[in-house]
Coordinates of C-alpha atoms in Angstrom, one line a residue:
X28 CA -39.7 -8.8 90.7
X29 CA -40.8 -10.8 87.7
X30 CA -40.8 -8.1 85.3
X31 CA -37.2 -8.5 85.9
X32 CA -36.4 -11.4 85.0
X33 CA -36.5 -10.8 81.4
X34 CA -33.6 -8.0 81.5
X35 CA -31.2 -10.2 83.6
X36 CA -31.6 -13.2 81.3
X37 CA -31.1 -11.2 78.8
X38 CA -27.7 -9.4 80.7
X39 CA -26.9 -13.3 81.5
X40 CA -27.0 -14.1 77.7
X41 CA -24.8 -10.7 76.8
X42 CA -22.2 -12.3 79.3
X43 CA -19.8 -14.1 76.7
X44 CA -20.5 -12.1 73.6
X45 CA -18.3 -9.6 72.4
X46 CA -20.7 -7.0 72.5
X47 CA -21.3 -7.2 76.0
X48 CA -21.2 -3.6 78.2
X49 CA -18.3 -3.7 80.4
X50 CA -20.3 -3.9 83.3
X51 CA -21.7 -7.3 82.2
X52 CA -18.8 -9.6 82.0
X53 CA -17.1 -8.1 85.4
X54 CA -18.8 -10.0 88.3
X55 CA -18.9 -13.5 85.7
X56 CA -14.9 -13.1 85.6
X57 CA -14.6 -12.4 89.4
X58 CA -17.1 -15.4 90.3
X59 CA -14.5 -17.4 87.5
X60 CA -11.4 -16.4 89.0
X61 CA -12.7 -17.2 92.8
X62 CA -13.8 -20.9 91.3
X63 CA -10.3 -21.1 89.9
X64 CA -8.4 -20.0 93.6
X65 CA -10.9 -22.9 95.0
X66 CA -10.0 -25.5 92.1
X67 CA -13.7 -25.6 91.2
X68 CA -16.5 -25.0 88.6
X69 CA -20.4 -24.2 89.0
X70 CA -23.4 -23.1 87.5
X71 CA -26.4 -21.1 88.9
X72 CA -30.0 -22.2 88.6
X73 CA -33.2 -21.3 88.3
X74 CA -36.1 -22.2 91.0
X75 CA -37.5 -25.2 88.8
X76 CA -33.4 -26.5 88.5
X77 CA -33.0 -25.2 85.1
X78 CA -29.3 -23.8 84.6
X79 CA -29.2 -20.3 83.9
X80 CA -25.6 -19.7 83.1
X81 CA -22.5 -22.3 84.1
X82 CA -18.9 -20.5 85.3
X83 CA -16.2 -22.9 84.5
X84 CA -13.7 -22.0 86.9
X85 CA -11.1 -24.3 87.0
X86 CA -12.1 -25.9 83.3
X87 CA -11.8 -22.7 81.4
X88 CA -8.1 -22.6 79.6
X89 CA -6.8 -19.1 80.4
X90 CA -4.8 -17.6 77.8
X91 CA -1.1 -17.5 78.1
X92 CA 0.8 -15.2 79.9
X93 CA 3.1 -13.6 77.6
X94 CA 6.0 -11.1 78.4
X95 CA 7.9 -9.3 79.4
X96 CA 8.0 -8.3 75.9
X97 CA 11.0 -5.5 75.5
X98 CA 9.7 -3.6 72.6
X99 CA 10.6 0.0 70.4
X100 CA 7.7 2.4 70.7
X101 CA 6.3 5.7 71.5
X102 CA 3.9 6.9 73.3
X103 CA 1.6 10.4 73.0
X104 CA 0.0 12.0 76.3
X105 CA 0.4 15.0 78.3
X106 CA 3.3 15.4 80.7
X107 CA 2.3 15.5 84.1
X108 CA 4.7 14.7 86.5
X109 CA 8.9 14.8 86.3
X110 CA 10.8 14.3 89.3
X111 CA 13.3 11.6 90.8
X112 CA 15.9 11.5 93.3
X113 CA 18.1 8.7 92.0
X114 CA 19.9 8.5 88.8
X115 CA 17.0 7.8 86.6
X116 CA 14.3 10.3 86.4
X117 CA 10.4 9.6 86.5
X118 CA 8.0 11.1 84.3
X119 CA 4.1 9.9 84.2
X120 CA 2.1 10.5 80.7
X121 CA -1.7 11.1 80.9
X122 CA -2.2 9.6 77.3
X123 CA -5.6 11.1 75.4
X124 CA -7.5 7.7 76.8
X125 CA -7.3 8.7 80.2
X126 CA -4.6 5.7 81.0
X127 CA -1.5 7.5 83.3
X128 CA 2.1 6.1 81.8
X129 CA 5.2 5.7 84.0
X130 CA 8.1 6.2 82.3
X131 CA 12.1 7.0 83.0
X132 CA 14.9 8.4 81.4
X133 CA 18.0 10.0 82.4
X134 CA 18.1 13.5 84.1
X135 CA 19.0 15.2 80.7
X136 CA 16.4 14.5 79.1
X137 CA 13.9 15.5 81.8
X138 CA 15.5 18.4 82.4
X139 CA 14.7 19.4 78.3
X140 CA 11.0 17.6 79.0
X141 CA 10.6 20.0 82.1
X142 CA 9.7 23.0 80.0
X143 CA 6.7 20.7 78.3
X144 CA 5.0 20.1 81.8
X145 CA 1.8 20.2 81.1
X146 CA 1.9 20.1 77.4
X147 CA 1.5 17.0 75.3
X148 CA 5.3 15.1 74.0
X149 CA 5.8 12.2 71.8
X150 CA 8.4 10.0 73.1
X151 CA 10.2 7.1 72.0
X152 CA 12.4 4.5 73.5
X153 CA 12.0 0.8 74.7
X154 CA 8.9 -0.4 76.6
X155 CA 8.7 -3.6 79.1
X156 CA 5.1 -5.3 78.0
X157 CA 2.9 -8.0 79.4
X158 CA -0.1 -9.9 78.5
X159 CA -2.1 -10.6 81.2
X160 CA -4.7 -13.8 81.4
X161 CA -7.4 -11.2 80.1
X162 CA -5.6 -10.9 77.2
X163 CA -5.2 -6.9 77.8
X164 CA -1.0 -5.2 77.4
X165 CA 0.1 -3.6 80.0
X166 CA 3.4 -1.4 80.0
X167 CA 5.7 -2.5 82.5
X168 CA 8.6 -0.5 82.1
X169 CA 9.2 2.4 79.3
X170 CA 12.4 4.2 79.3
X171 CA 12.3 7.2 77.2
X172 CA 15.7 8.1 74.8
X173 CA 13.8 10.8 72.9
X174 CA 10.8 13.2 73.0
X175 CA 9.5 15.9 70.6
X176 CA 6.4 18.4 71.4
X177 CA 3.5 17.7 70.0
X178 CA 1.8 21.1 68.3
X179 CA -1.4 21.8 69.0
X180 CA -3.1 22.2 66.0
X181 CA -6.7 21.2 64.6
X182 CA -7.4 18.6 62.1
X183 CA -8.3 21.5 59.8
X184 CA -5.0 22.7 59.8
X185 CA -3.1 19.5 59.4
X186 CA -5.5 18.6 56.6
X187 CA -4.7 21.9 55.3
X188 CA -0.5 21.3 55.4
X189 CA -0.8 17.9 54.2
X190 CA -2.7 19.1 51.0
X191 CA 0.0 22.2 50.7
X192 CA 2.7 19.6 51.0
X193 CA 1.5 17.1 48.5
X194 CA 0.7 19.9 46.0
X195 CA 4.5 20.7 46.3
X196 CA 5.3 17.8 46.3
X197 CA 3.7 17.1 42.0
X198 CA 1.8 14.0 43.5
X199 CA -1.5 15.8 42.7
X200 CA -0.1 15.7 38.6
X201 CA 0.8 12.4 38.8
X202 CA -1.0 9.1 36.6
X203 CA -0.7 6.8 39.1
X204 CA 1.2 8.4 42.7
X205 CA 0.4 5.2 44.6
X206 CA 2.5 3.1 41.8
X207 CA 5.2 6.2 42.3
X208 CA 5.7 5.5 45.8
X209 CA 6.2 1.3 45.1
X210 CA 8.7 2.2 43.0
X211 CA 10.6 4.5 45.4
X212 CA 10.2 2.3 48.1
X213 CA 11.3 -1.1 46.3

């Protein structure tokens, strides 16, 4: 038991860094959040009274709410689900990250999308976003106006048609193709 209690003050310490695990901070914002639904504040302490770590509850100022935010965007992930019975039509994304997307459109479009189930899209359109007290976006609403496959290629072969196209394009003989593109866009 006491060889422990090096590695859990140590864990209490990581609690409020930035580079704490994600397992670390968890049960300190539950035991938070609890103090807060009871309008109250604490500490834990050791055996001899010495405070070990203090949850401030109902003192800690929690970071504004923001949203809904309607927003332009798009979003990249595998198509894995289209259906709907009413007029708009509900597609979910499985993004590389492992986070699922729901998303609607109109039955057009997810009739054309039906034929990439199961294959990765880019889509665009306007999103419905919120900021929540843990300061983490989450999307609301998205309703998709356009989507385009995505190929599936490697990064060697992108590499490899991004170096073909800028060879056509006579940036590779340029002086200076960085003050070219200033220019072009001013």
């Amino acid at each position: 038991m006491e060889e422990a209690v090096p590695q859990v003050e140590q864990r209490l310490h990581l609690v409020e860094t930035v580079n704490a695990p994600e397992d670390v901070p968890r049960p300190y914002k539950k035991i938070n959040s609890l103090l807060r639904e009871d309008k109250t504040y604490g500490s834990m302490k050791a055996g001899g009274g010495k405070e070990i770590i203090k949850f401030s509850g109902i003192k800690e100022r929690l970071p504004e709410i923001i949203g809904p935010i309607n927003e332009e965007g798009m979003l990249q992930g595998e198509i894995i689900r289209i259906g709907g019975k009413d007029k708009t039509k509900h597609i979910q994304l499985l993004a590389c990250n492992g986070e699922e997307y729901n998303l609607t459109t109109v039955r057009e479009t997810a009739i054309e999308m039906e034929r990439y189930l199961f294959c990765n899209v880019r889509v665009t359109g306007v999103g419905t976003w919120t900021r929540d007290e843990d300061m983490r976006w989450k999307l609301d609403k998205f309703i998709v106006s356009e989507f385009e496959p995505i190929e599936d290629k490697s990064l060697i072969e992108i590499v490899s048609e991004l170096r073909d196209a800028t060879q056509k394009s006579g940036w590779a003989k340029m002086a200076d193709p960085l003050g070219a593109l200033r220019i072009m866009r001013k």
